[in-house]
């Protein structure tokens, strides 16, 4: 399973990339706002750090305008995946840009039927939002499982990019289900290393080691 980082924070991307934990990056208009940077400038910088797909989202609502924005975003670097919302105009944009050879990430997916449409429109990635479904007392992971089954039934090549990931359990469950990619905020990716028994065990080892009075270097 690939790890994408869900942020436009260049320092955080660099830190995780140095650990070989960044197979790609996803951004959205809210993350660009949070970064305080110009979209074209920050996306270009991210693409110079990360060689895998970097999603940059269109903000127009009509297909004609989305297509123009998508082409402009794709000029930033060869590893741009143009991110479009799961609307009729977004699907039309997906079909046009995919036919032109660009990677397309269809975002804001909340149902298996939406994922089916995105695959038929030639999407490279489908982004089902787990956390936002969980927030409504629905089951985000069940959606990932349903899409996995449907895509496997018909051999769709669209990659399932599990998004709106809020915790370590989301990551391990997505891996078990067989999501192709998980995109998560830097804090969630870092938290994957944490376990209270690791902390407790290390504390005991350190305490015992101090009693030996020895040094390694
Ligand atoms: C996905 O590409 C989105 O950027 C993101 O995962 C949304 O997550 P949120 O629901 O935590 O905002």
Coordinates of N, CA and C and ligand atoms in Angstrom, one line a residue:
X1 N 0.8 -1.2 0.0 CA 0.0 0.0 0.0 C 0.9 1.3 0.0
X2 N 0.5 2.2 -0.9 CA 1.3 3.4 -0.9 C 0.8 4.4 0.1
X3 N 1.8 5.3 0.6 CA 1.4 6.3 1.5 C 1.5 7.7 0.8
X4 N 0.4 8.4 0.8 CA 0.5 9.8 0.3 C 0.3 10.7 1.6
X5 N 0.9 11.8 1.5 CA 0.8 12.8 2.6 C -0.2 13.8 2.3
X6 N -1.2 14.1 3.2 CA -2.3 15.0 2.9 C -2.0 16.3 3.5
X7 N -1.2 17.1 2.8 CA -0.8 18.4 3.3 C -0.1 19.2 2.2
X8 N 0.0 20.5 2.4 CA 0.8 21.4 1.5 C 1.9 22.0 2.3
X9 N 2.2 21.4 3.4 CA 3.3 21.9 4.3 C 4.6 21.3 3.9
X10 N 5.4 22.1 3.2 CA 6.7 21.6 2.6 C 7.6 21.0 3.6
X11 N 7.7 21.6 4.8 CA 8.6 21.1 5.8 C 8.2 19.7 6.3
X12 N 6.9 19.5 6.5 CA 6.4 18.2 6.9 C 6.6 17.1 5.8
X13 N 6.4 17.5 4.6 CA 6.6 16.6 3.5 C 8.1 16.2 3.4
X14 N 9.0 17.1 3.6 CA 10.4 16.9 3.5 C 10.8 15.9 4.6
X15 N 10.3 16.2 5.8 CA 10.7 15.3 7.0 C 10.3 13.9 6.7
X16 N 9.0 13.6 6.2 CA 8.6 12.3 6.0 C 9.3 11.6 4.8
X17 N 9.5 12.5 3.8 CA 10.2 12.0 2.6 C 11.6 11.5 2.9
X18 N 12.3 12.1 3.9 CA 13.6 11.7 4.3 C 13.5 10.3 4.9
X19 N 12.4 9.9 5.4 CA 12.2 8.5 6.0 C 11.6 7.6 4.9
X20 N 11.6 8.0 3.7 CA 11.0 7.2 2.6 C 9.5 6.8 2.8
X21 N 8.8 7.7 3.4 CA 7.4 7.5 3.7 C 6.4 8.2 2.8
X22 N 7.0 8.8 1.8 CA 6.1 9.6 0.9 C 6.1 9.1 -0.5
X23 N 5.0 8.4 -0.9 CA 4.9 7.9 -2.2 C 4.2 8.9 -3.1
X24 N 3.6 9.9 -2.5 CA 2.9 11.0 -3.2 C 2.3 12.0 -2.2
X25 N 1.6 13.0 -2.7 CA 1.1 14.0 -1.9 C -0.3 14.4 -2.4
X26 N -1.2 14.7 -1.5 CA -2.5 15.2 -1.9 C -2.7 16.6 -1.2
X27 N -3.3 17.5 -2.0 CA -3.6 18.8 -1.5 C -5.1 19.1 -1.8
X28 N -5.6 20.1 -1.2 CA -7.0 20.6 -1.6 C -7.0 22.1 -1.3
X29 N -8.1 22.8 -1.7 CA -8.1 24.3 -1.4 C -8.0 24.6 0.1
X30 N -8.5 23.8 1.0 CA -8.4 24.1 2.4 C -6.9 24.0 2.8
X31 N -6.2 23.0 2.3 CA -4.8 22.8 2.7 C -3.9 23.9 2.1
X32 N -4.3 24.4 0.9 CA -3.5 25.5 0.3 C -3.7 26.7 1.2
X33 N -5.0 26.9 1.6 CA -5.3 28.1 2.5 C -4.4 28.0 3.8
X34 N -4.4 26.8 4.4 CA -3.6 26.5 5.6 C -2.1 26.8 5.4
X35 N -1.6 26.5 4.2 CA -0.2 26.7 4.0 C 0.2 28.2 3.8
X36 N -0.8 29.0 3.5 CA -0.6 30.4 3.3 C 0.3 30.7 2.0
X37 N 0.4 29.8 1.1 CA 1.3 29.9 0.0 C 0.4 30.0 -1.3
X38 N 1.0 30.5 -2.4 CA 0.4 30.5 -3.7 C 0.3 29.0 -4.2
X39 N -0.8 28.7 -4.8 CA -1.0 27.2 -5.2 C 0.1 26.8 -6.2
X40 N 0.3 27.6 -7.2 CA 1.2 27.2 -8.3 C 2.7 27.1 -7.7
X41 N 3.0 28.0 -6.9 CA 4.4 28.1 -6.3 C 4.6 26.9 -5.3
X42 N 3.7 26.7 -4.4 CA 3.9 25.6 -3.4 C 3.8 24.2 -4.1
X43 N 2.9 24.1 -5.1 CA 2.8 22.8 -5.7 C 4.0 22.4 -6.5
X44 N 4.6 23.5 -7.1 CA 5.9 23.3 -7.9 C 7.0 22.8 -6.9
X45 N 7.0 23.5 -5.7 CA 8.1 23.1 -4.8 C 7.9 21.6 -4.3
X46 N 6.6 21.3 -4.0 CA 6.3 19.9 -3.6 C 6.8 18.9 -4.7
X47 N 6.5 19.2 -5.9 CA 6.8 18.3 -7.0 C 8.4 18.2 -7.2
X48 N 9.1 19.2 -6.7 CA 10.6 19.1 -6.8 C 11.1 18.2 -5.7
X49 N 10.3 17.9 -4.7 CA 10.8 17.1 -3.6 C 10.3 15.6 -3.8
X50 N 9.1 15.5 -4.2 CA 8.4 14.2 -4.3 C 8.3 13.7 -5.8
X51 N 8.7 12.5 -6.1 CA 8.7 12.1 -7.5 C 7.3 11.4 -7.8
X52 N 6.6 10.9 -6.8 CA 5.3 10.3 -7.0 C 4.2 11.3 -7.3
X53 N 3.0 10.8 -7.5 CA 1.9 11.7 -7.9 C 1.6 12.8 -6.8
X54 N 1.4 14.0 -7.3 CA 1.1 15.2 -6.4 C -0.3 15.7 -6.9
X55 N -1.3 15.6 -6.0 CA -2.6 16.0 -6.5 C -2.8 17.5 -6.2
X56 N -3.3 18.2 -7.3 CA -3.6 19.6 -7.2 C -5.0 19.8 -7.7
X57 N -5.8 20.5 -6.9 CA -7.3 20.5 -7.1 C -7.7 21.7 -7.9
X58 N -8.6 21.5 -8.9 CA -9.3 22.5 -9.7 C -10.3 23.2 -8.7
X59 N -10.6 24.5 -9.0 CA -11.6 25.2 -8.2 C -12.8 25.7 -9.0
X60 N -12.8 25.5 -10.3 CA -13.9 25.9 -11.2 C -15.0 24.9 -11.0
X61 N -16.2 25.2 -11.3 CA -17.4 24.3 -11.2 C -17.9 23.8 -12.5
X62 N -17.6 24.5 -13.6 CA -18.1 24.1 -14.9 C -16.9 23.3 -15.6
X63 N -17.3 22.3 -16.4 CA -16.3 21.4 -17.0 C -15.3 22.2 -17.8
X64 N -15.8 23.1 -18.7 CA -14.9 23.8 -19.6 C -13.8 24.5 -18.8
X65 N -14.2 25.2 -17.7 CA -13.2 25.9 -16.8 C -12.4 25.0 -16.0
X66 N -13.0 23.8 -15.6 CA -12.1 22.8 -14.9 C -11.1 22.3 -15.8
X67 N -11.4 22.0 -17.0 CA -10.4 21.5 -18.0 C -9.3 22.4 -18.2
X68 N -9.6 23.7 -18.3 CA -8.6 24.7 -18.5 C -7.7 24.8 -17.2
X69 N -8.3 24.8 -16.1 CA -7.5 24.8 -14.8 C -6.6 23.5 -14.7
X70 N -7.2 22.4 -15.1 CA -6.5 21.1 -15.0 C -5.3 21.1 -15.9
X71 N -5.4 21.6 -17.1 CA -4.3 21.7 -18.0 C -3.2 22.6 -17.5
X72 N -3.6 23.7 -16.9 CA -2.6 24.6 -16.3 C -1.9 24.0 -15.1
X73 N -2.6 23.3 -14.2 CA -2.0 22.6 -13.1 C -1.0 21.5 -13.6
X74 N -1.4 20.8 -14.6 CA -0.6 19.7 -15.1 C 0.7 20.3 -15.7
X75 N 0.7 21.5 -16.1 CA 2.0 22.1 -16.6 C 3.0 22.3 -15.5
X76 N 2.6 22.2 -14.3 CA 3.6 22.5 -13.2 C 4.7 21.4 -13.2
X77 N 4.3 20.2 -13.4 CA 5.3 19.1 -13.4 C 4.6 17.8 -14.0
X78 N 5.4 16.9 -14.5 CA 4.9 15.6 -15.0 C 4.2 14.8 -14.0
X79 N 4.5 14.9 -12.7 CA 3.9 14.1 -11.7 C 2.6 14.7 -11.1
X80 N 2.0 15.7 -11.7 CA 0.8 16.3 -11.2 C -0.4 15.3 -11.5
X81 N -1.2 15.1 -10.5 CA -2.5 14.4 -10.7 C -3.6 15.5 -10.5
X82 N -4.3 15.8 -11.5 CA -5.4 16.8 -11.4 C -6.5 16.3 -10.6
X83 N -6.9 17.1 -9.6 CA -7.9 16.6 -8.7 C -9.2 17.3 -9.0
X84 N -10.3 16.5 -9.3 CA -11.6 17.1 -9.6 C -12.7 16.5 -8.7
X85 N -13.7 17.3 -8.4 CA -14.7 16.9 -7.5 C -15.7 15.9 -8.3
X86 N -16.3 15.0 -7.5 CA -17.2 14.0 -8.0 C -18.6 14.6 -8.3
X87 N -18.6 15.4 -9.4 CA -19.8 16.0 -9.9 C -19.9 15.6 -11.4
X88 N -21.0 15.9 -12.1 CA -21.1 15.6 -13.5 C -20.0 16.3 -14.3
X89 N -19.8 17.6 -13.9 CA -18.7 18.4 -14.6 C -17.3 17.8 -14.3
X90 N -17.2 17.4 -13.0 CA -15.9 16.8 -12.6 C -15.6 15.5 -13.4
X91 N -16.7 14.7 -13.6 CA -16.5 13.4 -14.4 C -16.2 13.7 -15.8
X92 N -16.8 14.7 -16.4 CA -16.6 15.1 -17.8 C -15.1 15.5 -17.9
X93 N -14.7 16.3 -16.9 CA -13.3 16.8 -16.9 C -12.3 15.6 -16.8
X94 N -12.7 14.7 -15.9 CA -11.9 13.5 -15.7 C -11.7 12.7 -17.1
X95 N -12.8 12.6 -17.8 CA -12.7 11.8 -19.1 C -11.8 12.6 -20.1
X96 N -12.0 13.9 -20.2 CA -11.2 14.7 -21.1 C -9.7 14.6 -20.8
X97 N -9.4 14.9 -19.5 CA -8.0 15.0 -19.1 C -7.3 13.6 -19.1
X98 N -8.1 12.6 -18.7 CA -7.5 11.2 -18.8 C -7.2 10.8 -20.2
X99 N -8.1 11.2 -21.1 CA -7.8 10.9 -22.5 C -6.6 11.6 -23.1
X100 N -6.3 12.8 -22.5 CA -5.1 13.5 -22.9 C -3.9 13.0 -22.2
X101 N -4.0 12.0 -21.4 CA -2.8 11.4 -20.8 C -2.4 11.9 -19.4
X102 N -3.3 12.7 -18.8 CA -3.0 13.2 -17.5 C -3.5 12.3 -16.4
X103 N -2.8 12.3 -15.2 CA -3.4 11.5 -14.1 C -4.5 12.4 -13.5
X104 N -5.6 11.7 -13.2 CA -6.8 12.4 -12.6 C -7.2 11.7 -11.3
X105 N -7.4 12.5 -10.2 CA -7.8 12.1 -8.9 C -9.2 12.6 -8.7
X106 N -10.2 11.7 -8.7 CA -11.6 12.2 -8.4 C -11.9 12.2 -6.9
X107 N -12.2 13.4 -6.4 CA -12.3 13.5 -5.0 C -13.7 13.8 -4.5
X108 N -13.8 13.8 -3.2 CA -15.2 14.0 -2.5 C -16.1 12.9 -2.9
X109 N -15.6 11.6 -2.8 CA -16.4 10.4 -3.1 C -17.0 9.9 -1.8
X110 N -18.3 9.7 -1.8 CA -19.0 9.2 -0.6 C -19.9 8.0 -0.8
X111 N -19.8 7.5 -2.0 CA -20.7 6.3 -2.3 C -20.0 5.4 -3.3
X112 N -20.4 4.1 -3.3 CA -19.8 3.1 -4.2 C -20.2 3.5 -5.6
X113 N -21.5 4.0 -5.8 CA -21.9 4.3 -7.1 C -21.1 5.5 -7.7
X114 N -20.7 6.4 -6.9 CA -19.8 7.5 -7.3 C -18.5 6.9 -7.8
X115 N -18.0 6.0 -7.0 CA -16.7 5.4 -7.4 C -16.8 4.6 -8.7
X116 N -17.9 4.0 -8.9 CA -18.1 3.3 -10.2 C -18.1 4.2 -11.4
X117 N -18.7 5.4 -11.2 CA -18.7 6.4 -12.3 C -17.3 6.9 -12.6
X118 N -16.6 7.2 -11.5 CA -15.2 7.7 -11.7 C -14.3 6.7 -12.4
X119 N -14.5 5.4 -12.1 CA -13.7 4.4 -12.8 C -14.0 4.4 -14.3
X120 N -15.3 4.5 -14.6 CA -15.8 4.5 -16.0 C -15.3 5.7 -16.7
X121 N -15.1 6.8 -16.0 CA -14.6 8.0 -16.6 C -13.1 8.0 -16.8
X122 N -12.5 6.9 -16.3 CA -11.0 6.8 -16.6 C -10.1 7.4 -15.5
X123 N -10.7 7.6 -14.3 CA -9.9 8.2 -13.2 C -8.7 7.3 -12.8
X124 N -7.6 8.0 -12.5 CA -6.4 7.3 -12.1 C -6.6 6.9 -10.6
X125 N -7.2 7.8 -9.9 CA -7.4 7.6 -8.4 C -8.9 8.0 -8.1
X126 N -9.5 7.2 -7.2 CA -10.7 7.7 -6.6 C -10.5 7.9 -5.1
X127 N -11.0 9.1 -4.6 CA -10.7 9.4 -3.2 C -12.0 9.4 -2.4
X128 N -12.3 8.2 -1.8 CA -13.4 8.1 -0.8 C -13.0 8.7 0.5
X129 N -13.8 9.5 1.1 CA -13.5 10.2 2.4 C -14.0 9.4 3.6
X130 N -13.1 8.7 4.2 CA -13.5 7.9 5.4 C -14.0 8.7 6.6
X131 N -13.2 9.6 7.0 CA -13.4 10.4 8.3 C -14.7 11.1 8.2
X132 N -15.0 11.8 7.1 CA -16.2 12.6 7.0 C -17.5 11.7 7.0
X133 N -17.4 10.5 6.6 CA -18.5 9.5 6.7 C -18.7 9.1 8.2
X134 N -17.5 8.8 8.8 CA -17.6 8.4 10.2 C -18.2 9.5 11.1
X135 N -17.8 10.8 10.7 CA -18.4 11.9 11.4 C -19.9 12.0 11.4
X136 N -20.5 11.3 10.4 CA -22.0 11.3 10.3 C -22.6 10.0 10.8
X137 N -21.7 9.3 11.5 CA -22.2 8.0 12.1 C -22.4 7.0 11.0
X138 N -21.7 7.2 9.8 CA -21.7 6.2 8.7 C -20.4 5.4 8.8
X139 N -20.2 4.4 8.0 CA -19.0 3.6 8.1 C -18.1 3.8 6.9
X140 N -17.1 4.7 7.1 CA -16.2 5.0 6.0 C -15.4 3.8 5.5
X141 N -15.0 2.9 6.4 CA -14.2 1.7 6.0 C -15.0 0.8 5.2
X142 N -16.4 0.7 5.5 CA -17.3 -0.2 4.7 C -17.3 0.3 3.3
X143 N -17.2 1.6 3.1 CA -17.2 2.1 1.7 C -15.9 1.7 1.0
X144 N -14.8 1.8 1.7 CA -13.6 1.3 1.0 C -13.7 -0.2 0.6
X145 N -14.3 -1.0 1.5 CA -14.4 -2.4 1.2 C -15.4 -2.6 0.0
X146 N -16.5 -1.9 0.0 CA -17.4 -2.0 -1.2 C -16.8 -1.6 -2.5
X147 N -16.0 -0.5 -2.5 CA -15.3 -0.1 -3.7 C -14.3 -1.1 -4.2
X148 N -13.6 -1.7 -3.2 CA -12.6 -2.7 -3.5 C -13.3 -3.9 -4.2
X149 N -14.4 -4.3 -3.6 CA -15.1 -5.5 -4.2 C -15.6 -5.1 -5.7
X150 N -16.2 -4.0 -5.8 CA -16.7 -3.6 -7.1 C -15.6 -3.5 -8.2
X151 N -14.5 -2.8 -7.8 CA -13.4 -2.7 -8.7 C -12.8 -4.0 -9.1
X152 N -12.7 -4.9 -8.1 CA -12.1 -6.2 -8.4 C -13.1 -7.1 -9.3
X153 N -14.4 -6.9 -9.0 CA -15.4 -7.6 -9.8 C -15.2 -7.4 -11.3
X154 N -14.9 -6.1 -11.6 CA -14.9 -5.7 -13.0 C -13.5 -5.3 -13.5
X155 N -12.5 -5.6 -12.7 CA -11.1 -5.4 -13.1 C -10.8 -3.9 -13.4
X156 N -11.5 -3.0 -12.7 CA -11.2 -1.6 -12.9 C -9.8 -1.3 -12.4
X157 N -9.1 -0.5 -13.2 CA -7.7 -0.1 -12.8 C -7.6 1.1 -12.0
X158 N -8.6 1.8 -11.8 CA -8.6 3.0 -10.9 C -8.1 2.7 -9.5
X159 N -7.2 3.4 -9.0 CA -6.6 3.1 -7.7 C -7.5 3.7 -6.6
X160 N -7.7 2.9 -5.6 CA -8.5 3.4 -4.4 C -7.5 4.2 -3.5
X161 N -7.8 5.5 -3.4 CA -7.0 6.4 -2.6 C -7.8 6.8 -1.3
X162 N -7.7 6.0 -0.3 CA -8.5 6.3 0.9 C -8.1 7.7 1.5
X163 N -9.1 8.5 1.7 CA -8.8 9.9 2.1 C -9.6 10.2 3.4
X164 N -9.4 11.5 3.9 CA -10.0 11.9 5.1 C -9.7 10.8 6.2
X165 N -8.5 10.5 6.3 CA -8.0 9.5 7.3 C -7.6 10.2 8.5
X166 N -8.2 9.8 9.6 CA -8.1 10.5 10.9 C -7.2 9.8 12.0
X167 N -7.0 8.5 11.8 CA -6.2 7.8 12.9 C -5.5 6.5 12.3
X168 N -4.7 6.0 13.2 CA -3.9 4.8 12.8 C -4.8 3.6 12.5
X169 N -5.9 3.5 13.1 CA -6.8 2.3 12.8 C -7.3 2.4 11.4
X170 N -7.6 3.6 10.9 CA -8.0 3.8 9.5 C -7.0 3.3 8.6
X171 N -5.7 3.5 8.9 CA -4.6 3.1 8.0 C -4.5 1.6 8.0
X172 N -4.5 1.0 9.2 CA -4.3 -0.5 9.2 C -5.5 -1.2 8.5
X173 N -6.7 -0.7 8.8 CA -7.9 -1.3 8.2 C -7.9 -1.1 6.7
X174 N -7.4 0.0 6.2 CA -7.3 0.2 4.7 C -6.3 -0.8 4.1
X175 N -5.2 -1.0 4.8 CA -4.2 -2.0 4.4 C -4.8 -3.4 4.3
X176 N -5.6 -3.7 5.3 CA -6.2 -5.1 5.4 C -7.3 -5.2 4.2
X177 N -8.0 -4.2 4.0 CA -9.1 -4.2 2.9 C -8.4 -4.3 1.6
X178 N -7.3 -3.6 1.4 CA -6.6 -3.6 0.1 C -6.7 -2.3 -0.6
X179 N -6.9 -1.2 0.1 CA -6.9 0.1 -0.6 C -5.5 0.2 -1.2
X180 N -5.4 0.8 -2.4 CA -4.1 0.9 -3.1 C -3.2 2.0 -2.4
X181 N -3.9 3.0 -1.9 CA -3.2 4.2 -1.4 C -4.0 4.7 -0.2
X182 N -3.2 5.2 0.9 CA -3.9 5.9 1.9 C -3.2 7.3 1.9
X183 N -4.0 8.4 2.0 CA -3.5 9.7 2.2 C -3.9 10.1 3.6
X184 N -2.8 10.6 4.3 CA -3.1 10.9 5.7 C -2.3 12.1 6.1
X185 N -2.8 12.9 7.1 CA -2.0 14.1 7.5 C -0.7 13.6 8.1
X186 N 0.4 14.4 8.1 CA 1.7 14.0 8.7 C 1.6 13.5 10.1
X187 N 0.7 14.1 10.9 CA 0.6 13.6 12.3 C 0.2 12.2 12.4
X188 N -0.8 11.8 11.5 CA -1.3 10.4 11.6 C -0.2 9.4 11.1
X189 N 0.5 9.8 10.1 CA 1.6 8.9 9.6 C 2.7 8.7 10.7
X190 N 3.0 9.8 11.3 CA 4.0 9.7 12.4 C 3.5 8.8 13.6
X191 N 2.2 9.0 13.9 CA 1.6 8.2 15.0 C 1.6 6.7 14.7
X192 N 1.8 6.3 13.5 CA 1.8 4.8 13.2 C 2.9 4.1 14.0
X193 N 4.0 4.9 14.3 CA 5.1 4.3 15.0 C 4.8 4.1 16.5
X194 N 3.8 4.7 17.0 CA 3.6 4.7 18.5 C 2.9 3.5 19.0
X195 N 3.3 3.0 20.1 CA 2.6 2.0 20.9 C 3.0 2.1 22.4
X196 N 2.0 2.1 23.3 CA 2.3 2.3 24.7 C 3.3 1.2 25.2
X197 N 3.2 0.0 24.7 CA 4.1 -1.1 25.2 C 5.5 -0.9 24.7
X198 N 5.7 -0.2 23.6 CA 7.0 0.2 23.1 C 7.6 1.1 24.1
X199 N 6.8 2.2 24.5 CA 7.3 3.2 25.4 C 7.6 2.5 26.8
X200 N 6.7 1.7 27.3 CA 6.9 1.0 28.6 C 8.2 0.1 28.5
X201 N 8.3 -0.6 27.5 CA 9.4 -1.6 27.3 C 10.7 -0.8 27.3
X202 N 10.7 0.3 26.6 CA 12.0 1.1 26.4 C 12.3 1.7 27.8
X203 N 11.3 2.2 28.5 CA 11.6 2.8 29.8 C 12.3 1.7 30.8
X204 N 11.8 0.5 30.7 CA 12.3 -0.6 31.5 C 13.8 -0.9 31.1
X205 N 14.0 -1.0 29.8 CA 15.4 -1.2 29.3 C 16.3 -0.1 29.7
X206 N 15.9 1.1 29.6 CA 16.8 2.2 30.0 C 17.1 2.2 31.5
X207 N 16.1 1.9 32.3 CA 16.3 1.8 33.7 C 17.3 0.7 34.1
X208 N 17.1 -0.4 33.5 CA 18.0 -1.6 33.7 C 19.5 -1.3 33.2
X209 N 19.5 -0.6 32.0 CA 20.8 -0.3 31.4 C 21.6 0.6 32.3
X210 N 20.9 1.6 32.9 CA 21.6 2.6 33.7 C 22.2 1.9 34.9
X211 N 21.5 0.8 35.4 CA 22.1 0.1 36.6 C 23.3 -0.7 36.3
X212 N 23.6 -1.0 35.0 CA 24.8 -1.8 34.6 C 26.0 -0.9 34.7
X213 N 25.8 0.4 34.6 CA 27.0 1.3 34.6 C 27.8 1.2 33.4
X214 N 27.3 0.6 32.3 CA 28.1 0.4 31.1 C 27.8 1.5 30.1
X215 N 28.7 1.5 29.0 CA 28.5 2.5 27.9 C 28.9 1.7 26.6
X216 N 28.2 2.0 25.5 CA 28.5 1.3 24.2 C 29.5 2.2 23.5
X217 N 29.3 3.5 23.4 CA 30.3 4.4 22.8 C 30.6 5.5 23.8
Ligands
LIG1 C1 -8.1 14.1 0.3 O1 -7.5 14.2 -0.8 C2 -8.5 15.3 1.1 O2 -7.4 16.2 0.9 C3 -8.5 15.0 2.6 O3 -8.1 13.7 2.9 C4 -9.7 15.5 3.3 O4 -9.6 15.2 4.7 P1 -10.4 15.8 5.8 O5 -11.8 15.3 5.8 O6 -9.7 15.5 7.1 O7 -10.4 17.3 5.5

